[in-house]
Coordinates of C-alpha atoms and ligand atoms in Angstrom, one line a residue:
X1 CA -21.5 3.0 7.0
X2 CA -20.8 5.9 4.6
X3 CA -17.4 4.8 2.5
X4 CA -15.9 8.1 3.1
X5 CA -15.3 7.2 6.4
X6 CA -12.7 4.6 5.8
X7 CA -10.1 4.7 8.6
X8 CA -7.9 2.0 8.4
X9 CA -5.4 0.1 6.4
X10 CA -3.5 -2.4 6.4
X11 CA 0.4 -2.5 5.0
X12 CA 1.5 -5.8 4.8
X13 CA 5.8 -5.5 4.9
X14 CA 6.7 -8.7 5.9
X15 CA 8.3 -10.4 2.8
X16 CA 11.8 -11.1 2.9
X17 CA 13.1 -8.5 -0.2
X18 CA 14.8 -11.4 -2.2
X19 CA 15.1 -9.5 -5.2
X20 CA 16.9 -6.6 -3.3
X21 CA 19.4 -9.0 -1.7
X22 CA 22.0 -8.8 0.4
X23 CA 21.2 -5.3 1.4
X24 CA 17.6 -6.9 2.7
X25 CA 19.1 -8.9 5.0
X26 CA 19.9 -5.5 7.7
X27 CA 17.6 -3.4 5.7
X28 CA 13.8 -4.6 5.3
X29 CA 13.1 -3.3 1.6
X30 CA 10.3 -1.0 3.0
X31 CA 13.1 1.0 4.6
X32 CA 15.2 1.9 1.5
X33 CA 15.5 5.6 0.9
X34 CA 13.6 7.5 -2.0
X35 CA 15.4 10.7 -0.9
X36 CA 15.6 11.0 2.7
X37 CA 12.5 9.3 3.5
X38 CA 12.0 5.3 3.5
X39 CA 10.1 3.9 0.8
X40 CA 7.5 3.2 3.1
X41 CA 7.0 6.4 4.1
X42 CA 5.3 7.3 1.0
X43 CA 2.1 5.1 1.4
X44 CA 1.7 6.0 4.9
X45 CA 1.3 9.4 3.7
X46 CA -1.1 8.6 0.9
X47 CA -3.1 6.6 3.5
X48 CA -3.5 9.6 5.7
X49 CA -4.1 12.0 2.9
X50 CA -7.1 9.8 1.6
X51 CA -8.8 9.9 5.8
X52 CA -7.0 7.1 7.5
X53 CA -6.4 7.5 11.1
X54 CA -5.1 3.6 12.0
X55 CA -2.9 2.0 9.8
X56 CA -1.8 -1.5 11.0
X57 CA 1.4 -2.7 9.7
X58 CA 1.7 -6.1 9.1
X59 CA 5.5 -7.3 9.9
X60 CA 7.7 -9.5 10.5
X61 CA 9.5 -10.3 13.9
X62 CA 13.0 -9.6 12.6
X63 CA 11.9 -6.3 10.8
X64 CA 11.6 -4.2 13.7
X65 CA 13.5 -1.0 12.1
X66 CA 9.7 -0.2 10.4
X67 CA 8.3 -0.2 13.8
X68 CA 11.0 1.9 15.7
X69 CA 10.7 4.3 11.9
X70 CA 7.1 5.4 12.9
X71 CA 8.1 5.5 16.8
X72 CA 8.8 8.3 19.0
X73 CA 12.2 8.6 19.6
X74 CA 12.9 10.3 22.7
X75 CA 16.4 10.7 22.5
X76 CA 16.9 11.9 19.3
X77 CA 14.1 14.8 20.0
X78 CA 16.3 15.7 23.0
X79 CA 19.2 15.5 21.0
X80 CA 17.5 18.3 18.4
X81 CA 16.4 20.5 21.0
X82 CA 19.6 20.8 22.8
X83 CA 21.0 21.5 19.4
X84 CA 18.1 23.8 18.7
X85 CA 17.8 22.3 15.7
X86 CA 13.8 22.9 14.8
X87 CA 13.0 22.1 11.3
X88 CA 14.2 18.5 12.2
X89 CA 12.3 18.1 14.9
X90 CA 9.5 19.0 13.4
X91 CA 9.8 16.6 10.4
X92 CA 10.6 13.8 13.4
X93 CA 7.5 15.0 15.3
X94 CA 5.1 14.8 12.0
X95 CA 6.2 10.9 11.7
X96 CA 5.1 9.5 14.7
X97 CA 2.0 11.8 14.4
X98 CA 0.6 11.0 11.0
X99 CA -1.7 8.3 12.6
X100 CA -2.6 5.4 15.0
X101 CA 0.3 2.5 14.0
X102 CA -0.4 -0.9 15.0
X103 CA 1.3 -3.7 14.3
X104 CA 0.3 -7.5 13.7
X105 CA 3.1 -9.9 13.1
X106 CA 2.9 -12.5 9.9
X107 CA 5.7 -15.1 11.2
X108 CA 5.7 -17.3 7.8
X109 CA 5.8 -16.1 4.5
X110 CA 2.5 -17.8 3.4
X111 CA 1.0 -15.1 1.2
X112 CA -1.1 -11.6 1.1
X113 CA -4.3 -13.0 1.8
X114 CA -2.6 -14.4 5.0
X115 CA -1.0 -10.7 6.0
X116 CA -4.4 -9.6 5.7
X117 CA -6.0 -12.1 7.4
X118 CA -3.3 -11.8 10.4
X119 CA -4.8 -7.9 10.9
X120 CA -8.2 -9.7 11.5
X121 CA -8.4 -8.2 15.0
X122 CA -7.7 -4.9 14.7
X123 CA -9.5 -4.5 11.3
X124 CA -12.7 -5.9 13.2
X125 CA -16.2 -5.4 11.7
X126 CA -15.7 -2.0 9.2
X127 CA -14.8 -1.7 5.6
X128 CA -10.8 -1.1 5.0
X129 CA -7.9 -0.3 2.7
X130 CA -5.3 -2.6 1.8
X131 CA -2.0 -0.6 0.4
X132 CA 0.8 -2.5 -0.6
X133 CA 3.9 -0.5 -0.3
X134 CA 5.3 -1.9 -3.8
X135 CA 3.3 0.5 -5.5
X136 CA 4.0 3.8 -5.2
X137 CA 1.4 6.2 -7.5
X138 CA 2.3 9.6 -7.7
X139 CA -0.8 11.4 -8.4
X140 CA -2.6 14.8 -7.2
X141 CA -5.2 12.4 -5.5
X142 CA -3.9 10.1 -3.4
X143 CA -4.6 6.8 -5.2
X144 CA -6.3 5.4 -2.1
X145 CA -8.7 8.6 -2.2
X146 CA -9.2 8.2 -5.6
X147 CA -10.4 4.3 -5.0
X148 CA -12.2 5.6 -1.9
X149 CA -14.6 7.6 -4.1
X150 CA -14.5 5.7 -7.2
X151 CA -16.1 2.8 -5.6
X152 CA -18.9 5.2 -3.8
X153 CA -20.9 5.6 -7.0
X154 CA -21.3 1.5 -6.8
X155 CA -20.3 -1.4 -5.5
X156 CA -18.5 0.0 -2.1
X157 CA -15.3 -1.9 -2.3
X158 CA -13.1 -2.4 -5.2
X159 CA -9.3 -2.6 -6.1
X160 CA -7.5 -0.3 -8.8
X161 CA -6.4 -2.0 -11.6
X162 CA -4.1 -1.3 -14.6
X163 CA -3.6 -2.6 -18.2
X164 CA -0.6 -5.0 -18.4
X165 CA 1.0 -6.4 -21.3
X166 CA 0.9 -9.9 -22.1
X167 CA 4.3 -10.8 -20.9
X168 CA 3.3 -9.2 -17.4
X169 CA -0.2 -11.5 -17.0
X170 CA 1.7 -13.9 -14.9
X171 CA 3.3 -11.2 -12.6
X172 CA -0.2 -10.3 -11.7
X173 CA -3.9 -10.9 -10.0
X174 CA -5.6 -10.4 -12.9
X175 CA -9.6 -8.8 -12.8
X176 CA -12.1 -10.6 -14.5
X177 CA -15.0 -7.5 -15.4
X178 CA -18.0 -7.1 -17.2
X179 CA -19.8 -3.9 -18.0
X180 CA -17.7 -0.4 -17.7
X181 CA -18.6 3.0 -16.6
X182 CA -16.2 6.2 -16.7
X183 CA -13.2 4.4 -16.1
X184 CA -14.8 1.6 -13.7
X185 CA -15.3 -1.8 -14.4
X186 CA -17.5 -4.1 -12.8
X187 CA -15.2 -6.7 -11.1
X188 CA -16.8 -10.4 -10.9
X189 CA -14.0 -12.0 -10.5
X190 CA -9.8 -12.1 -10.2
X191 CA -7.2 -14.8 -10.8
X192 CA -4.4 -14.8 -9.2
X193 CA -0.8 -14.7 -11.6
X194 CA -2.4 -16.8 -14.7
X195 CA -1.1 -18.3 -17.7
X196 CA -1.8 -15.9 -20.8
X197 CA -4.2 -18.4 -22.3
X198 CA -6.1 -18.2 -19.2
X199 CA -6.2 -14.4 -18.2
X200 CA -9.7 -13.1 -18.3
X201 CA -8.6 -9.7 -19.2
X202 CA -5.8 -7.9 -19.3
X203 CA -6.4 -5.5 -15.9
X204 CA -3.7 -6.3 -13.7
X205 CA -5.0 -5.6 -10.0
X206 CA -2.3 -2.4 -8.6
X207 CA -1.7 -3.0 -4.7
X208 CA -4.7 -0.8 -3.8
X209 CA -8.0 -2.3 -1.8
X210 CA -11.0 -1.3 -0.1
X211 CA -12.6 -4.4 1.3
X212 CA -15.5 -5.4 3.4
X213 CA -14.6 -6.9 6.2
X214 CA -16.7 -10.0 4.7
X215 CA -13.2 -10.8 2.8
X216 CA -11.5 -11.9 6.6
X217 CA -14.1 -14.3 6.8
X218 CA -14.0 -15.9 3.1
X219 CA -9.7 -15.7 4.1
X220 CA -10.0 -18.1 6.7
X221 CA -11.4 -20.4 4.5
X222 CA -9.3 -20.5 1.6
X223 CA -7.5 -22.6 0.5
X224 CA -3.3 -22.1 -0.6
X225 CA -3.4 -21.0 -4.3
X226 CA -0.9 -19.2 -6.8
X227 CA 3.1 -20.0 -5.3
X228 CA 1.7 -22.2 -2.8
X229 CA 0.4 -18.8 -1.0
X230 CA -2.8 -18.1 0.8
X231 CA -4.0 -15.6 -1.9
X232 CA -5.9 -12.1 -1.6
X233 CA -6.7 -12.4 -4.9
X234 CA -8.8 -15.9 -4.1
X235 CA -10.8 -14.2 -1.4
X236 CA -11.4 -11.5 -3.7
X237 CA -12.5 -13.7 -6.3
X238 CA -15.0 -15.6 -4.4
X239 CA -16.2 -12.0 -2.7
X240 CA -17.0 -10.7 -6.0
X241 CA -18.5 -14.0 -7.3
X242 CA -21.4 -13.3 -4.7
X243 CA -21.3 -9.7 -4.5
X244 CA -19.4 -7.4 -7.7
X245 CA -17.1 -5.2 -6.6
X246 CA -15.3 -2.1 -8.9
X247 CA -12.3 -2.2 -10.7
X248 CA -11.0 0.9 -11.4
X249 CA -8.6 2.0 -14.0
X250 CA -5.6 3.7 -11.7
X251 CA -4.1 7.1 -12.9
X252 CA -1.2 9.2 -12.3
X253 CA 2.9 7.8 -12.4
X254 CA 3.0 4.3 -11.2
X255 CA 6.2 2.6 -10.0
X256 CA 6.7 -0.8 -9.2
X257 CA 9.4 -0.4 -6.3
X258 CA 9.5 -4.3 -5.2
X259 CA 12.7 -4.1 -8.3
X260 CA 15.7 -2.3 -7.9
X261 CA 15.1 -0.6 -11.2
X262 CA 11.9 0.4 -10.5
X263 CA 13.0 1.7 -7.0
X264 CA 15.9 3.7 -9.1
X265 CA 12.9 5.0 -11.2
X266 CA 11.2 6.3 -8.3
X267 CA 13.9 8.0 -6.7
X268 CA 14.5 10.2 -9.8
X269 CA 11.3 11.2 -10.2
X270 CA 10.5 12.3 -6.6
X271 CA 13.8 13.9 -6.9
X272 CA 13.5 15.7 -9.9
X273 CA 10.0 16.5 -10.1
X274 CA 10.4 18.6 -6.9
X275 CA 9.1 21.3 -8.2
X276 CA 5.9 19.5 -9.7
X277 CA 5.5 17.4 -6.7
X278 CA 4.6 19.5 -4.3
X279 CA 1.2 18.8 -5.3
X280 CA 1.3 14.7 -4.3
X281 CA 3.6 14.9 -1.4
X282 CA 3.6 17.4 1.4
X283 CA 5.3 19.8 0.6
X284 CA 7.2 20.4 3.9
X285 CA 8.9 17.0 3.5
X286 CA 9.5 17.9 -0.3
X287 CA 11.6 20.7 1.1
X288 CA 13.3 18.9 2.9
X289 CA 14.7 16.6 0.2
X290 CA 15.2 19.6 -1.6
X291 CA 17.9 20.2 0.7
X292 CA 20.2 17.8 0.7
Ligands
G1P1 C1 0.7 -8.9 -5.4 C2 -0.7 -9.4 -5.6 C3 -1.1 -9.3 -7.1 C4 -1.0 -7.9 -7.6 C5 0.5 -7.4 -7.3 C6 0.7 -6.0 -7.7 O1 1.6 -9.8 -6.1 O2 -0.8 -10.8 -5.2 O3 -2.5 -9.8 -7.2 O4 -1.3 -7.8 -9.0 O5 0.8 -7.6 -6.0 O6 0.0 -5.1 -6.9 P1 3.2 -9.7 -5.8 O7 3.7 -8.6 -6.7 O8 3.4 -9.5 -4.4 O9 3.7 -11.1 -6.3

């Protein structure tokens, strides 16, 4: 299959939002504004703006306000049209209509590589992304594009990746690489969150996939790693053991919205950077924001 077909990903949002506590207990993390839109908003849209026409959200059962977010809401569209009340219907309308949602349900916290491996079925036998909404990147490409055709000149699947310092190593997966091409290592192997002595480089993997469906097989087979968690990053390392994958150095702004700060961070740059935003999100929905 030709990579620029890729049409799914998954969004794993099941964690529990410790760090944004007590708000996270009514309000799933995924859901907290940047401007008018929820956080997870964001990702969706750079999903469909790299070509994805399924994404499968990977939730948990007491987080159903993501599900009924990307719902049609049949009241509230009558509501606005009684009201006449267009423009918001039509930014209502465009949610439910960026693409095909599915949803899988991850019960236990036991780790990524589990949330991915719980979308097993409706990822089936094709090549997919794997977004995690933590990461925002602000960018003119959509990041998930921009891995999309990075890892066409080569190995067909890949993660971005970018340079940590070293008090950050044990945050992250970590990319073992060889060999590098315009911005595009050759991955061969990942560790998941290691000690500094034991980091084999300093490319900390950045919450953006494309994996062979291979990786759900290698999943059900391993074994719990880092945190006592079934790890992505393990399946990945053992995927690229046999068969080297791309890492490739991200660009654009990056934020790290799984902390409050970084969340703050976010918000003030979509906020102010209206103006030069219009170029990374839609600009109708940037108007909007504009607004208020
Ligand atoms: C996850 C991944 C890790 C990656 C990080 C940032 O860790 O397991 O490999 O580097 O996201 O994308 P978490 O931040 O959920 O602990």
């Amino acid at each position: 299959m030709h990579l620029k077909s890729i049409k799914k990903a998954v969004i794993p949002a099941a964690g529990y939002g410790t760090r944004f506590l007590p708000i996270t207990k009514v309000v799933p993390k995924e859901l907290l504004p940047i401007g008018n839109k929820p956080a997870i908003h964001y990702v969706v849209e750079e999903a469909v703006r790299s070509g994805v026409e399924e994404i499968i959200l990977v939730c948990h059962p007491s987080k159903n306000g993501i599900i009924d977010y990307f719902k049609r809401d049949k009241d509230l569209q009558i509501f606005l049209e009684r009201k006449g009340k267009k423009e918001e219907m039509a930014v209502i309308e465009s949610i439910e209509s960026m693409a095909n949602f599915r949803v899988v349900y991850q019960k236990e916290p036991l780790g990524l590589g589990h949330a991915v491996w719980c979308a097993r079925k409706e990822i089936g036998d094709e090549p997919f992304l794997v977004i995690l909404p933590d990461v925002l990147i602000a960018d003119e490409i959509p990041a998930s594009q921009y891995l999309i055709d990075s890892c066409q000149n080569g190995d067909e699947w890949g993660m971005l990746v970018e340079r940590v310092t070293p008090s950050e190593v044990s945050s992250y997966g970590i990319a073992r690489v060889d060999r590098m091409k315009e911005k595009v290592y050759r991955l061969t192997g990942a560790v998941e969150k290691p000690k500094l002595s034991q980091a084999p480089s300093d490319l900390g993997i950045l919450g953006r996939y494309l994996l062979p469906p291979e990786i759900l097989r290698i999943l059900e087979r391993v074994k719990a790693g880092a945190l006592g968690e079934i790890q992505l990053t393990d399946a990945i390392d053992q995927l690229a053991r046999e068969r080297p994958g791309s890492a490739v150095m991200s660009r654009g702004e990056i934020f790290d919205i799984g902390t409050p700060e970084g969340l703050k961070e976010a918000y003030q740059y979509f906020e102010e950077a209206v103006g030069r935003i219009s170029r990374t999100v839609q600009e109708g929905q940037m108007k909007v924001l504009r607004r208020r």
